[in-house]
Coordinates of C-alpha atoms in Angstrom, one line a residue:
Chain A
M1 CA 31.7 8.1 11.5
L2 CA 28.6 7.6 9.2
N3 CA 26.3 7.9 12.2
E4 CA 27.8 11.3 13.1
L5 CA 27.5 12.5 9.6
L6 CA 23.9 11.4 9.3
F7 CA 23.0 13.0 12.6
K8 CA 24.7 16.3 11.6
F9 CA 22.7 16.3 8.3
A10 CA 19.5 15.5 10.1
S11 CA 20.2 18.2 12.7
W12 CA 20.9 20.7 10.0
L13 CA 17.6 19.9 8.3
D14 CA 15.9 20.3 11.6
T15 CA 17.1 23.9 11.9
F16 CA 14.8 24.9 9.0
Q17 CA 11.7 26.6 10.0
S18 CA 9.8 25.0 7.2
S19 CA 10.7 21.5 8.6
T20 CA 9.1 22.4 11.9
D21 CA 6.1 24.1 10.2
L22 CA 5.5 20.9 8.2
H23 CA 5.6 18.7 11.2
E24 CA 3.4 20.9 13.3
S25 CA 0.9 22.0 10.7
L26 CA -2.6 21.1 11.3
Y27 CA -3.4 19.5 8.0
M28 CA -0.4 19.6 5.7
Y29 CA 1.6 16.8 7.3
A30 CA -1.6 14.6 7.3
W31 CA -2.2 15.3 3.6
V32 CA 1.4 14.5 2.8
E33 CA 1.1 11.2 4.6
T34 CA -2.2 10.5 2.9
T35 CA -0.6 11.2 -0.5
H36 CA 2.2 8.8 0.5
V37 CA -0.2 6.0 1.4
L38 CA -2.4 6.6 -1.7
T39 CA 0.5 6.6 -4.1
L40 CA 1.9 3.5 -2.3
M41 CA -1.4 1.9 -3.3
L42 CA -0.9 2.9 -6.9
F43 CA 2.8 2.0 -7.2
L44 CA 2.7 -1.3 -5.3
G45 CA -0.7 -2.1 -6.7
M46 CA 0.7 -2.0 -10.3
L47 CA 3.9 -3.7 -9.2
L48 CA 1.9 -6.5 -7.7
V49 CA 0.0 -7.0 -10.9
I50 CA 3.4 -7.3 -12.7
D51 CA 4.8 -9.6 -10.1
L52 CA 1.8 -11.8 -10.0
R53 CA 2.0 -12.2 -13.8
L54 CA 5.7 -13.0 -13.6
L55 CA 5.0 -15.5 -10.9
G56 CA 2.5 -17.1 -13.2
V57 CA -0.5 -16.9 -10.8
A58 CA -2.6 -14.2 -12.4
F59 CA -3.3 -12.7 -15.8
K60 CA -1.9 -15.8 -17.5
E61 CA -3.7 -15.1 -20.7
V62 CA -1.9 -11.8 -21.2
P63 CA 1.7 -11.8 -22.6
A64 CA 4.0 -10.9 -19.7
S65 CA 5.7 -8.2 -21.8
T66 CA 2.4 -6.5 -22.3
I67 CA 1.7 -6.3 -18.6
V68 CA 5.2 -5.2 -17.8
E69 CA 5.4 -2.5 -20.5
R70 CA 1.9 -1.1 -20.2
L71 CA 1.8 -0.8 -16.4
D72 CA 5.3 0.8 -16.3
K73 CA 4.0 4.4 -16.6
P74 CA 1.3 4.4 -13.9
M75 CA 3.7 2.5 -11.6
M76 CA 6.5 5.0 -12.1
L77 CA 4.0 7.9 -11.7
G78 CA 3.1 6.4 -8.3
F79 CA 6.7 5.8 -7.4
I80 CA 7.8 9.3 -8.2
I81 CA 5.0 10.9 -6.0
M82 CA 5.6 8.3 -3.3
V83 CA 9.3 9.2 -3.2
I84 CA 8.6 13.0 -3.1
S85 CA 6.0 12.6 -0.3
G86 CA 8.4 10.2 1.6
L87 CA 11.2 12.8 1.3
L88 CA 8.8 15.4 2.6
L89 CA 7.8 13.2 5.6
Y90 CA 11.6 12.7 6.4
Y91 CA 12.1 16.5 6.1
A92 CA 9.3 17.0 8.7
I93 CA 10.9 14.7 11.3
P94 CA 14.6 14.4 10.2
V95 CA 16.3 13.6 13.5
R96 CA 13.9 11.0 14.8
S97 CA 13.7 9.3 11.4
T98 CA 17.5 9.3 11.0
Q99 CA 17.8 7.6 14.5
S100 CA 15.1 5.1 13.8
I101 CA 16.2 1.5 13.3
W102 CA 13.1 0.9 11.3
F103 CA 13.9 3.8 8.9
R104 CA 17.3 2.5 8.4
I105 CA 16.1 -1.0 7.6
K106 CA 13.5 0.5 5.3
V107 CA 16.1 2.3 3.3
I108 CA 18.2 -0.9 3.0
L109 CA 15.1 -2.9 1.9
L110 CA 14.2 -0.1 -0.6
I111 CA 17.7 -0.3 -2.1
S112 CA 17.4 -4.2 -2.2
A113 CA 14.0 -3.9 -3.9
G114 CA 15.4 -1.5 -6.4
I115 CA 18.4 -3.7 -7.2
N116 CA 16.0 -6.7 -7.5
A117 CA 13.7 -4.7 -9.9
L118 CA 16.8 -3.9 -12.1
L119 CA 17.9 -7.5 -12.1
I120 CA 14.4 -8.6 -13.3
R121 CA 14.3 -6.0 -16.0
N122 CA 17.8 -7.0 -17.2
M123 CA 16.8 -10.7 -17.1
T124 CA 13.6 -10.0 -19.2
R125 CA 15.5 -7.8 -21.7
S126 CA 18.4 -10.2 -22.2
S127 CA 16.2 -13.2 -22.6
D128 CA 14.6 -13.9 -26.1
M129 CA 11.2 -13.6 -24.4
S130 CA 10.2 -17.0 -25.9
W131 CA 8.2 -17.5 -22.7
D132 CA 6.3 -14.3 -23.1
N133 CA 3.0 -16.2 -23.8
D134 CA 3.7 -19.0 -21.3
P135 CA 1.2 -19.0 -18.4
V136 CA 4.2 -19.6 -16.1
P137 CA 7.5 -17.9 -16.7
P138 CA 11.0 -19.5 -16.2
K139 CA 12.1 -20.2 -12.6
R140 CA 14.6 -17.3 -12.4
I141 CA 11.9 -14.8 -13.3
R142 CA 9.5 -16.3 -10.8
V143 CA 12.1 -16.2 -8.0
G144 CA 12.7 -12.5 -8.8
A145 CA 9.0 -11.8 -8.7
A146 CA 8.6 -13.6 -5.4
L147 CA 11.6 -11.7 -3.9
S148 CA 10.1 -8.4 -5.1
I149 CA 6.7 -9.1 -3.4
S150 CA 8.5 -10.3 -0.1
L151 CA 10.8 -7.2 -0.1
W152 CA 7.9 -4.8 -0.5
L153 CA 5.9 -6.6 2.1
C154 CA 8.8 -6.0 4.5
V155 CA 9.0 -2.4 3.4
I156 CA 5.4 -1.9 4.4
G157 CA 5.9 -3.7 7.7
V158 CA 9.0 -1.8 8.6
G159 CA 7.5 1.5 7.5
R160 CA 4.5 0.8 9.8
S161 CA 6.8 0.0 12.7
M162 CA 8.4 3.4 12.4
A163 CA 5.4 4.8 14.4
Y164 CA 6.4 2.7 17.4
D165 CA 8.9 3.8 20.0
W166 CA 10.1 0.3 20.9
W167 CA 13.8 1.0 20.0
D168 CA 13.9 4.7 20.2
C169 CA 17.2 6.4 21.4
K170 CA 15.6 7.6 24.6
K171 CA 15.1 4.0 25.7
E172 CA 17.7 1.9 27.5
L173 CA 19.2 -0.3 24.9
P174 CA 22.3 -2.4 24.3
Y175 CA 25.2 -0.6 22.7
F176 CA 24.8 -2.4 19.4
M177 CA 21.2 -1.1 19.1
Y178 CA 22.4 2.5 19.8
W179 CA 24.9 2.0 17.0
A180 CA 22.5 0.5 14.6
A181 CA 20.0 3.3 15.2
G182 CA 22.6 6.0 15.1
C183 CA 22.0 7.2 18.6
V184 CA 25.3 9.2 18.7
E185 CA 24.7 11.0 22.1
E186 CA 23.7 7.7 23.7
M187 CA 26.7 5.9 22.3
A188 CA 29.0 8.6 23.7
A189 CA 27.2 8.3 27.1
F190 CA 27.5 4.6 27.0
V191 CA 31.2 4.7 26.6
E192 CA 31.7 7.2 29.4
Chain B
M1 CA -29.1 5.3 16.2
D2 CA -26.4 5.1 19.0
L3 CA -23.9 2.5 18.1
V4 CA -21.7 3.0 21.2
F5 CA -22.9 -0.3 22.7
I6 CA -21.1 -2.2 19.8
F7 CA -17.8 -0.5 20.7
E8 CA -18.3 -1.1 24.4
W9 CA -18.9 -4.8 23.7
L10 CA -15.8 -4.9 21.4
D11 CA -13.7 -3.1 24.0
T12 CA -14.4 -5.7 26.7
S13 CA -14.2 -8.7 24.4
L14 CA -11.5 -11.4 24.5
L15 CA -10.1 -10.1 21.2
A16 CA -9.6 -6.7 22.7
E17 CA -7.8 -8.2 25.6
F18 CA -5.4 -9.9 23.3
S19 CA -5.0 -7.1 20.8
K20 CA -4.2 -4.6 23.6
S21 CA -1.6 -6.9 25.1
S22 CA 0.9 -7.0 22.2
S23 CA 2.0 -4.0 20.2
G24 CA 4.2 -6.3 18.1
I25 CA 1.3 -8.4 16.9
F26 CA -0.7 -5.2 16.4
A27 CA 1.9 -3.8 14.1
L28 CA 2.0 -7.1 12.2
V29 CA -1.8 -7.0 11.7
Q30 CA -1.5 -3.4 10.6
T31 CA 1.0 -4.6 7.9
V32 CA -1.5 -7.2 6.8
H33 CA -4.2 -4.5 6.6
I34 CA -2.0 -2.1 4.5
A35 CA -0.8 -5.0 2.3
S36 CA -4.4 -6.1 1.7
M37 CA -5.3 -2.5 0.9
V38 CA -2.4 -2.5 -1.7
V39 CA -3.8 -5.7 -3.3
L40 CA -7.4 -4.3 -3.3
G41 CA -6.3 -0.9 -4.5
G42 CA -4.1 -2.3 -7.2
M43 CA -6.8 -4.6 -8.6
I44 CA -9.6 -2.0 -8.4
M45 CA -7.4 0.6 -10.1
L46 CA -6.3 -1.8 -12.8
G47 CA -9.9 -2.7 -13.7
D48 CA -11.1 0.8 -13.5
L49 CA -8.2 2.4 -15.5
R50 CA -8.7 -0.4 -18.1
M51 CA -12.4 0.5 -18.4
M52 CA -11.4 4.1 -18.7
N53 CA -9.1 3.0 -21.7
M54 CA -6.0 4.3 -19.8
V55 CA -4.1 1.1 -19.4
L56 CA -3.7 -2.3 -21.3
T57 CA -6.2 -1.1 -23.9
K58 CA -5.2 -3.9 -26.3
V59 CA -6.1 -6.6 -23.7
P60 CA -9.8 -7.5 -23.6
S61 CA -11.4 -5.8 -20.6
A62 CA -13.3 -9.0 -19.6
I63 CA -9.9 -10.8 -19.1
I64 CA -8.7 -8.0 -16.8
I65 CA -11.9 -7.9 -14.8
E66 CA -12.1 -11.6 -14.4
N67 CA -8.5 -11.9 -13.2
T68 CA -8.9 -9.1 -10.7
K69 CA -12.1 -10.4 -9.2
K70 CA -10.8 -13.1 -6.9
W71 CA -7.9 -10.9 -5.6
I72 CA -10.4 -8.1 -4.8
Y73 CA -12.5 -10.6 -2.7
L74 CA -9.5 -12.1 -1.0
A75 CA -8.1 -8.7 -0.1
L76 CA -11.5 -7.6 1.3
V77 CA -11.6 -10.6 3.6
F78 CA -8.2 -9.8 4.9
I79 CA -9.0 -6.1 5.2
I80 CA -12.2 -6.8 7.2
L81 CA -10.5 -9.4 9.5
S82 CA -7.5 -7.3 10.2
G83 CA -9.6 -4.2 10.6
I84 CA -11.8 -5.8 13.3
Y85 CA -8.6 -6.8 15.2
E86 CA -7.2 -3.3 14.9
A87 CA -10.6 -1.8 15.9
S88 CA -10.8 -4.0 19.0
A89 CA -7.6 -2.4 20.5
I90 CA -8.9 1.1 20.3
A91 CA -12.7 0.5 20.2
M92 CA -13.7 3.4 22.5
K93 CA -11.5 5.8 20.7
L94 CA -13.2 4.8 17.4
A95 CA -16.7 5.1 18.9
H96 CA -16.3 8.9 18.7
N97 CA -14.1 9.2 15.6
S98 CA -15.9 10.7 12.6
F99 CA -13.3 9.5 10.1
F100 CA -13.8 5.9 11.2
F101 CA -17.5 6.2 10.5
A102 CA -16.7 7.9 7.2
K103 CA -14.4 5.0 6.4
M104 CA -17.0 2.3 7.3
A105 CA -19.6 4.1 5.2
G106 CA -17.2 4.3 2.3
L107 CA -16.2 0.6 2.7
A108 CA -19.9 -0.5 2.8
M109 CA -20.6 1.7 -0.2
G110 CA -17.5 0.3 -2.1
I111 CA -18.5 -3.3 -1.5
A112 CA -22.1 -2.7 -2.5
F113 CA -20.8 -0.8 -5.6
I114 CA -18.5 -3.7 -6.6
L115 CA -21.2 -6.4 -6.1
S116 CA -23.9 -4.4 -8.0
I117 CA -23.3 -1.5 -10.3
R118 CA -19.6 -2.0 -11.1
S119 CA -19.9 -5.7 -12.1
A120 CA -23.2 -5.3 -13.9
V121 CA -22.0 -2.3 -16.0
Y122 CA -18.5 -3.8 -16.7
A123 CA -20.2 -7.1 -17.8
R124 CA -22.2 -4.9 -20.3
A125 CA -19.4 -2.8 -21.5
P126 CA -19.2 -2.8 -25.3
G127 CA -16.0 -4.9 -25.6
A128 CA -16.8 -7.2 -22.7
A129 CA -20.3 -8.0 -23.8
A130 CA -19.2 -8.9 -27.3
Q131 CA -16.6 -11.2 -25.9
Q132 CA -19.1 -12.9 -23.6
E133 CA -21.3 -13.4 -26.5
A134 CA -18.5 -15.0 -28.5
G135 CA -17.6 -17.2 -25.5
S136 CA -21.1 -18.5 -25.0
G137 CA -21.6 -19.1 -28.7
T138 CA -25.1 -17.5 -28.7
Q139 CA -26.4 -15.4 -31.5
Q140 CA -28.3 -13.1 -29.2
Q141 CA -27.2 -9.5 -29.4
P142 CA -25.6 -8.6 -26.0
E143 CA -27.2 -5.8 -24.1
T144 CA -24.4 -3.0 -23.9
V145 CA -24.2 0.2 -22.0
S146 CA -22.7 3.4 -23.4
P147 CA -18.9 3.8 -23.0
M148 CA -19.5 7.1 -21.2
V149 CA -21.4 5.2 -18.5
V150 CA -18.7 2.7 -18.2
K151 CA -16.1 5.5 -17.7
L152 CA -18.4 7.2 -15.1
V153 CA -18.7 4.0 -13.1
A154 CA -14.9 3.5 -13.3
F155 CA -14.3 7.0 -12.1
T156 CA -16.8 6.6 -9.3
S157 CA -15.3 3.4 -8.2
L158 CA -11.8 5.0 -8.0
L159 CA -13.3 7.9 -6.1
I160 CA -15.0 5.7 -3.5
W161 CA -11.9 3.6 -2.8
F162 CA -9.5 6.5 -2.7
S163 CA -11.9 8.2 -0.2
V164 CA -11.9 5.0 1.9
A165 CA -8.1 4.8 2.0
S166 CA -7.8 8.5 2.8
A167 CA -10.4 8.3 5.6
G168 CA -8.5 5.4 7.0
R169 CA -5.3 7.3 7.2
W170 CA -7.0 10.3 8.8
I171 CA -8.4 8.1 11.7
G172 CA -4.9 8.3 13.2
F173 CA -4.8 12.1 12.9
S174 CA -8.1 12.9 14.6

């Protein structure tokens, strides 16, 4: 059901001339992807600094709250541009992206990383921050930071894997893989 | 100077034989390359933006620069090692790719810049020099450079590394 809906949505996006134009443009697609990579560097770079401080492995002399609060703006700026450029990349190739197992895993990982970030934020806000000047923060904060780095590392890996056609719908795959990737036509053919 | 012979040698090396045989490992190495780029970019940006008085202005710049240093070197080692592995798989394609040569020139320039001008100027930035003097306990007046020069160096550093990252992305499009 969800697979059909997503496929219909992607097919609808694919009917727009601007989607095709963006995908086939000589320079625009490359520039959007370059922007995506550069803002990934800004967003994840700043997030890494925050996570390393919360892990207690770098910037130990600086209060954790200072790092978190002061790097929030450049990090969010990178995040917003990264999301916009990411949406444009999806818009340029909607059907293949929707039917990519890697893209689906990436979305799940992004949601998980977002939830983890909110949990860390809530944990730091609800605590009395008595550990603010401690070189090594409490264990629960460190676990959150380690999870954050791990999740984003997986996002990079999965995002990179989207370029490969290992499990594309056109390939002969087990039914489960067709379902997981949302290959609705191949699923129908499989049942027949 | 014709450098094709280097690519020919790399293309026939044992490393190339291995890198061409597994796309899974190649994707994994690409992930390491991008992750290292994020570490390098993040640390460079933090240092440069601090020197431009745009972030963490209340934290002494010397602390920021000192903390970023080892991460920058570590990231550079991983970038170069993973980059050599990636290049071995497509050596002959890279031999005629102008963006690859642009990236290599930028990378060499970036490393030379970090080791020379950037570190020398940042160590002599007004705040950093004063802190070094306090740390060493000497009475000698530290030699400082103008804040404008510091900002110019920070901007140049950002420009170099953003160019390297962009050129790297464009290798795949050419």
